[in-house]
Structure formats: C-alpha cells, structure tokens
C-alpha cells in the first residue's frame, strides 16, 4: 500500500473574538425584527407625549396656584412675551387664558393622571416586550402568567408604571448632566473666578461628559436588569450597558448640535422639533434593542439549534473513512447575499439621505 502524505488544513483568517459576536448580534437584531420593534416603540413614545404633557401642565398649575402663587403672573407674562402679541387686548386675553387654565388643575388633574399613567405603563410594556424579543433564547417563546387575566393585567400595569417612574428619573439625571456639560461651563468658571485659567475649561467640559456617561450606564444597567425574563452574565451586561451609555451620549450631543444648528431655519422651525423628537426616539430604541441582542448573543448563537437539526447535520455529512468512497465533487452554486451586505447597504443609504436633508436645510437658511 503506498504511503499517504499527510495534508495540512488550509490556513484560515483568524478574526478577533468581538467580530463574530458582533455579527451574531446583527443577525439576531434583524431576525427578531429589531427595526420594526423600534418603530413601534417610537410610535408609542410620541403617542404618550401628549398625556404626559397634560399631566405636567396640571402639575405646573398645582405649583403656581397653591405652592407658589407669586410666580403665576411672571410665568404668564413670560409665555405671553414668547408668543409675541403686540396688541394689548390680545396680550391680556392670553394672560387670562393661561391663568384660567392653570387655575383649573383640579378639574383636569384626575383625567390627566389616569391618561398619563395608562399611556406610560403601556409604553413601558411595549419596550419590555421588544427587549424580551431580542433577549429570550427562542423568538416564539412567550411568557404565560396564568391565573386570573384581569388581576394579571392590572398587576402588569402597576409593575410597568413603577418601572417607568424609575426610568424617567434616570433619564432626567442623564439629560440634566448633558445640558450642564454643553451650556453652563462658562457660568461655573465665572462664578468661581477662574475664567482666566485656561486648563480648567477643558476639564470642566470633560467632567460632565463623564458624569453623563455614568448616568447613561446606570440607565442601561437598569433596563437590562429589570426588563428581561432571564439573566445573563453580569460582566456582559455591564459591558453592554457601558457601550449603550457611550452611544446615548453621542446621540444626545448630536441631537443638541443639530437642533442648535438648524433652529434659525424657517422650514425646521415648523416641523423640526417633531422630526428631531421622533428621530431621537427611534435611534434610542434601536440602540436599546441592538445592545440587548448583543448581550443575549454573548454566550448563545443568534438562532438556537435544536437537537433534531443537529442530528440531521451529522447524518447529512458523515465522516469519510479509509474504506469509504470519496465524496462527489463539489458543484458551483450561486452566492446568496447575506444580511451583512443588506445591513451595510441600508446604512449607507440612510447616511446618504441624511446628508442630502442636511444639505437642503443649510441651503434654505
């Protein structure tokens, strides 16, 4: 029998460990309808803004008519000045309307509280379902609470409302720190008498950014601890929360820059605030869901492989022994475009459309 020469396997390109993980996260995000869930969260976010604004208006009425009635006239005058009415009669009518609306908080408080609580709890429930769709091992696995459906529904709304209040508190802290980092640096330096010290200005600009990322880290850590049904490794959750916090900080400063850049544009002044709000909600929802997919695929495949499928793969490709016939030659097949190319194509198309809209708004100024 002639001696056989051992063959060496062909050299393969070794990828960094994070690249396969990223590809698994991208595959799960699109396979679990991440963009569609983000669009749904955006819709419910905009829908919940009106009841929340009515609730805040009622709360302002409580503060300005009960706690601090001395501030009612200055606030009404500031609103009338912002509207810009030159007619004294029209200005007085605006002042009377504001005072009457704020003083009628008792009649509207109950309705606004109920509507805001219902809309907010529903929004939190939709966000929870979207995160769990990316997190659970199998996409079609649904939780069944069992028991009385009415009691389970009311309990779910109560839990969602408590979780929403904690989330709103974390978001207020995050956005407050971002606002401080962009607008109050000069004021702090002048108040401390250190405006002439050059090296303190970049330090004061950097510290609020660090605090904002820290608050965002707490926000994402809270989301990925409370919303999912199952728990993942804490180290992976912390890394995902940190990456999400950095992405949220970039999104915040980008939104602030764009709003300040186009605030003087007449076309942007009409629809810009609504468009900017919807864009922020959509990108924020996409960030939350993608990082949930990234955390969930750290130790698991993008799509679970069942035992029957694994056995079928073993039978389909048996081991070739010394006495077995050689396998048939491979036939060329047409390549199939994968999700990665479609994802890159969609990203490039979105970036091009965004650049075109930005160029058009600059030309309109």
XYZ file of C-alpha atoms in Angstrom:
365
model
C 0.000 0.000 0.000
C 1.529 3.306 -1.000
C 2.325 5.682 1.799
C -0.049 8.590 2.128
C 1.284 12.064 2.650
C -0.463 13.923 5.452
C -2.208 17.035 4.227
C -2.289 20.241 6.193
C -5.583 22.093 6.507
C -5.767 25.351 4.594
C -4.895 28.460 6.514
C -7.883 30.442 7.724
C -8.069 34.093 8.660
C -8.419 34.415 12.417
C -10.934 37.125 13.320
C -10.929 38.981 16.633
C -13.260 37.468 19.188
C -15.524 40.505 19.131
C -16.256 40.332 15.390
C -18.213 37.016 15.428
C -20.094 38.283 18.482
C -20.991 41.493 16.642
C -22.145 39.524 13.599
C -24.314 37.305 15.802
C -25.851 40.405 17.372
C -26.582 41.928 13.951
C -28.137 38.669 12.755
C -30.352 38.352 15.815
C -31.368 42.028 15.703
C -32.701 41.726 12.155
C -34.029 38.173 12.572
C -36.010 39.278 15.644
C -37.479 42.318 13.797
C -35.440 44.861 15.741
C -36.141 47.759 13.378
C -39.878 47.037 13.406
C -39.956 46.891 17.202
C -38.000 50.168 17.351
C -40.543 51.803 15.032
C -43.372 50.575 17.268
C -41.632 51.937 20.378
C -41.166 55.277 18.571
C -44.870 55.429 17.705
C -45.964 54.692 21.261
C -43.390 57.187 22.576
C -44.835 60.038 20.503
C -48.360 58.894 21.385
C -47.553 59.047 25.107
C -46.091 62.568 24.915
C -49.488 64.351 24.885
C -50.889 62.762 28.102
C -47.561 63.321 29.828
C -47.542 66.991 28.753
C -51.094 67.414 30.075
C -50.006 65.898 33.370
C -47.020 68.252 33.572
C -49.322 71.203 32.838
C -51.601 70.160 35.704
C -48.563 69.790 37.943
C -47.458 73.295 36.961
C -50.933 74.526 37.906
C -50.560 72.983 41.364
C -47.185 74.640 41.862
C -48.192 78.074 40.540
C -51.598 78.321 42.223
C -51.042 76.503 45.527
C -47.352 76.267 46.391
C -46.008 79.456 44.754
C -48.869 81.738 43.644
C -46.470 84.681 43.469
C -44.884 83.139 40.369
C -48.127 82.862 38.382
C -48.082 86.373 36.911
C -44.360 86.336 35.918
C -44.753 82.936 34.241
C -47.882 84.018 32.360
C -46.141 87.219 31.260
C -43.128 85.238 30.036
C -45.394 82.965 27.979
C -47.210 85.972 26.504
C -43.879 87.577 25.593
C -42.760 84.347 23.945
C -45.928 84.306 21.831
C -45.134 87.878 20.785
C -48.532 89.562 20.673
C -48.256 93.357 20.197
C -51.952 94.095 20.792
C -52.589 94.923 24.487
C -56.080 93.405 24.343
C -54.780 90.172 22.818
C -51.965 90.061 25.357
C -54.410 90.422 28.238
C -56.590 87.710 26.730
C -53.589 85.376 26.607
C -52.746 86.167 30.241
C -56.318 85.467 31.348
C -56.383 82.209 29.384
C -53.133 80.985 30.950
C -54.254 81.933 34.460
C -57.630 80.229 33.957
C -56.053 77.055 32.560
C -53.519 76.786 35.363
C -56.163 77.501 37.982
C -58.407 74.733 36.632
C -55.959 71.984 37.535
C -58.423 70.347 39.959
C -60.862 69.528 37.168
C -58.232 68.114 34.834
C -55.798 66.513 37.266
C -57.694 63.236 37.662
C -58.135 62.737 33.910
C -54.537 63.678 33.114
C -53.112 61.439 35.840
C -55.134 58.432 34.657
C -54.353 59.009 30.967
C -50.653 59.642 31.618
C -50.382 56.554 33.831
C -52.163 54.393 31.243
C -50.075 55.679 28.314
C -46.813 55.478 30.258
C -47.459 51.957 31.547
C -48.395 50.829 28.036
C -45.211 52.349 26.621
C -43.118 50.592 29.261
C -44.851 47.304 28.493
C -44.139 47.666 24.769
C -40.478 48.427 25.462
C -40.301 45.397 27.759
C -41.768 43.123 25.083
C -39.319 44.468 22.495
C -36.305 43.873 24.751
C -37.511 40.390 25.671
C -37.954 39.535 21.988
C -34.221 40.161 21.486
C -33.213 38.593 24.794
C -35.041 35.261 25.002
C -33.384 32.127 23.531
C -36.269 31.469 21.137
C -38.220 34.199 19.413
C -41.613 32.482 19.640
C -41.281 31.692 23.352
C -43.918 33.718 25.186
C -44.421 34.021 28.915
C -47.770 32.830 30.271
C -48.531 34.360 33.672
C -51.580 32.148 34.245
C -54.296 32.793 36.800
C -56.940 35.491 36.515
C -56.323 37.564 33.396
C -57.786 40.735 34.953
C -55.573 40.509 38.030
C -52.537 39.709 35.878
C -53.245 42.698 33.601
C -53.664 45.142 36.489
C -50.554 43.786 38.166
C -48.616 44.156 34.918
C -49.716 47.777 34.529
C -48.740 48.543 38.128
C -45.290 47.000 37.688
C -44.802 48.826 34.388
C -45.768 52.138 35.993
C -43.269 51.744 38.833
C -40.540 50.778 36.379
C -41.451 53.777 34.208
C -41.106 56.223 37.106
C -37.625 54.894 37.878
C -36.702 55.091 34.186
C -37.921 58.704 33.911
C -35.845 59.635 36.953
C -32.729 58.086 35.427
C -33.345 59.833 32.094
C -33.833 63.213 33.798
C -30.474 62.825 35.521
C -28.807 61.830 32.235
C -30.190 64.733 30.216
C -29.528 67.233 33.012
C -25.857 66.289 33.097
C -25.652 66.530 29.310
C -27.203 70.006 29.435
C -24.741 71.117 32.097
C -21.794 69.916 30.025
C -22.876 71.953 26.999
C -24.209 75.220 28.424
C -23.030 76.009 31.960
C -19.261 75.698 31.663
C -18.616 79.422 31.275
C -21.044 80.308 34.070
C -19.313 77.975 36.513
C -15.883 79.397 35.669
C -17.066 82.984 36.123
C -18.807 82.178 39.415
C -15.609 80.631 40.778
C -13.456 83.464 39.457
C -11.424 81.043 37.348
C -12.406 82.254 33.890
C -8.790 83.187 33.091
C -7.389 79.726 33.932
C -7.160 78.071 30.532
C -6.649 74.462 31.543
C -9.786 74.345 33.724
C -12.180 74.918 30.841
C -11.487 71.600 29.041
C -11.530 69.804 32.396
C -14.953 71.201 33.234
C -16.153 70.248 29.775
C -14.889 66.697 30.230
C -16.258 66.042 33.711
C -19.965 66.475 32.828
C -19.443 64.168 29.846
C -18.058 61.525 32.193
C -20.983 62.061 34.570
C -23.428 61.825 31.662
C -21.898 58.525 30.520
C -22.073 57.286 34.104
C -25.765 58.194 34.337
C -26.381 56.504 30.977
C -24.581 53.417 32.267
C -26.938 53.296 35.242
C -29.891 53.774 32.877
C -28.935 50.883 30.577
C -27.945 48.692 33.507
C -31.379 49.300 34.984
C -33.105 48.425 31.688
C -31.168 45.193 31.169
C -31.667 44.148 34.783
C -35.395 44.826 35.144
C -36.902 44.210 31.697
C -35.567 40.765 30.591
C -37.107 37.497 31.729
C -33.775 35.704 32.212
C -30.413 36.851 33.500
C -27.133 36.956 31.621
C -23.600 37.176 32.959
C -23.070 40.409 34.876
C -19.813 41.194 33.113
C -21.517 41.028 29.697
C -24.441 43.141 30.919
C -22.046 45.760 32.290
C -20.105 45.917 29.020
C -23.315 46.248 27.041
C -24.575 48.972 29.379
C -21.302 50.878 29.013
C -21.378 50.721 25.211
C -25.021 51.785 25.261
C -24.183 54.722 27.556
C -21.479 55.928 25.170
C -23.890 55.610 22.245
C -26.570 57.528 24.152
C -24.104 60.322 24.966
C -23.165 60.622 21.289
C -26.849 60.658 20.359
C -27.601 63.387 22.902
C -24.824 65.705 21.789
C -25.617 65.086 18.129
C -29.268 65.996 18.722
C -28.263 69.142 20.627
C -25.896 70.158 17.838
C -28.450 69.619 15.073
C -31.214 71.485 16.893
C -28.893 74.413 17.587
C -27.602 74.377 14.014
C -30.995 74.472 12.339
C -33.032 76.386 14.931
C -32.928 79.543 12.778
C -34.203 77.779 9.673
C -37.885 78.609 8.896
C -38.566 75.144 7.477
C -37.012 73.478 10.506
C -38.916 75.753 12.901
C -42.252 74.390 11.622
C -41.632 70.642 11.677
C -38.098 70.364 13.035
C -38.956 69.781 16.689
C -41.339 66.909 15.889
C -38.891 65.352 13.409
C -35.996 65.665 15.871
C -38.101 64.111 18.650
C -39.172 61.155 16.508
C -35.628 60.648 15.202
C -34.216 60.621 18.728
C -36.849 58.174 19.971
C -36.215 55.850 17.030
C -32.422 55.860 17.352
C -32.663 55.452 21.123
C -34.995 52.458 20.725
C -32.690 50.916 18.110
C -29.733 51.353 20.461
C -31.572 49.683 23.345
C -32.678 46.717 21.238
C -29.357 46.212 19.479
C -27.416 46.196 22.746
C -29.985 43.730 24.118
C -29.266 41.479 21.128
C -25.521 41.929 21.703
C -25.790 40.905 25.354
C -28.073 37.960 24.568
C -25.690 36.551 21.923
C -22.572 36.701 24.098
C -22.902 33.040 25.096
C -25.619 31.890 22.706
C -25.985 31.625 18.913
C -28.075 34.119 17.005
C -30.630 31.368 16.278
C -30.955 28.298 18.541
C -30.105 24.906 17.036
C -32.435 22.121 18.128
C -31.336 18.546 18.744
C -33.144 17.215 15.665
C -31.403 19.731 13.425
C -28.011 18.861 14.915
C -28.594 15.126 14.345
C -29.716 15.817 10.793
C -26.499 17.703 10.136
C -24.462 14.769 11.471
C -26.278 12.269 9.214
C -26.108 14.563 6.229
C -22.328 14.888 6.441
C -20.914 11.502 7.648
C -17.250 11.018 8.341
C -15.244 9.680 5.390
C -13.111 6.730 6.467
C -10.242 4.939 4.731
C -12.551 2.378 3.037
C -15.406 4.773 2.238
C -15.757 6.102 -1.268
C -14.635 9.618 -1.936
C -17.315 12.294 -1.761
C -18.678 13.609 -5.064
C -17.016 16.693 -6.470
C -18.451 19.975 -5.355
C -20.697 21.783 -7.792
C -20.542 25.537 -8.129
C -23.593 27.323 -6.762
C -24.664 30.919 -6.954
C -23.718 33.032 -3.985
C -26.547 34.361 -1.840
C -26.450 37.864 -0.485
C -26.345 37.741 3.303
C -27.761 40.017 5.934
C -24.467 41.816 6.438
C -24.396 43.235 2.913
C -28.021 44.307 3.153
C -27.351 45.938 6.508
C -24.367 47.849 5.139
C -26.354 48.886 2.063
C -29.214 50.144 4.212
C -26.833 52.032 6.497
C -25.115 53.705 3.542
C -28.478 54.644 2.018
C -29.680 56.170 5.293
C -26.451 58.135 5.686
C -26.794 59.478 2.138
C -30.390 60.557 2.718
C -29.410 62.247 5.978
C -26.602 64.142 4.246
C -28.996 65.259 1.483
C -31.559 66.545 4.006
C -28.841 68.370 5.947
C -27.510 69.999 2.726
C -31.039 71.088 1.786
C -31.670 72.645 5.211
C -28.362 74.537 5.047
C -29.264 75.872 1.580
C -32.633 77.079 2.917
C -31.020 79.215 5.613
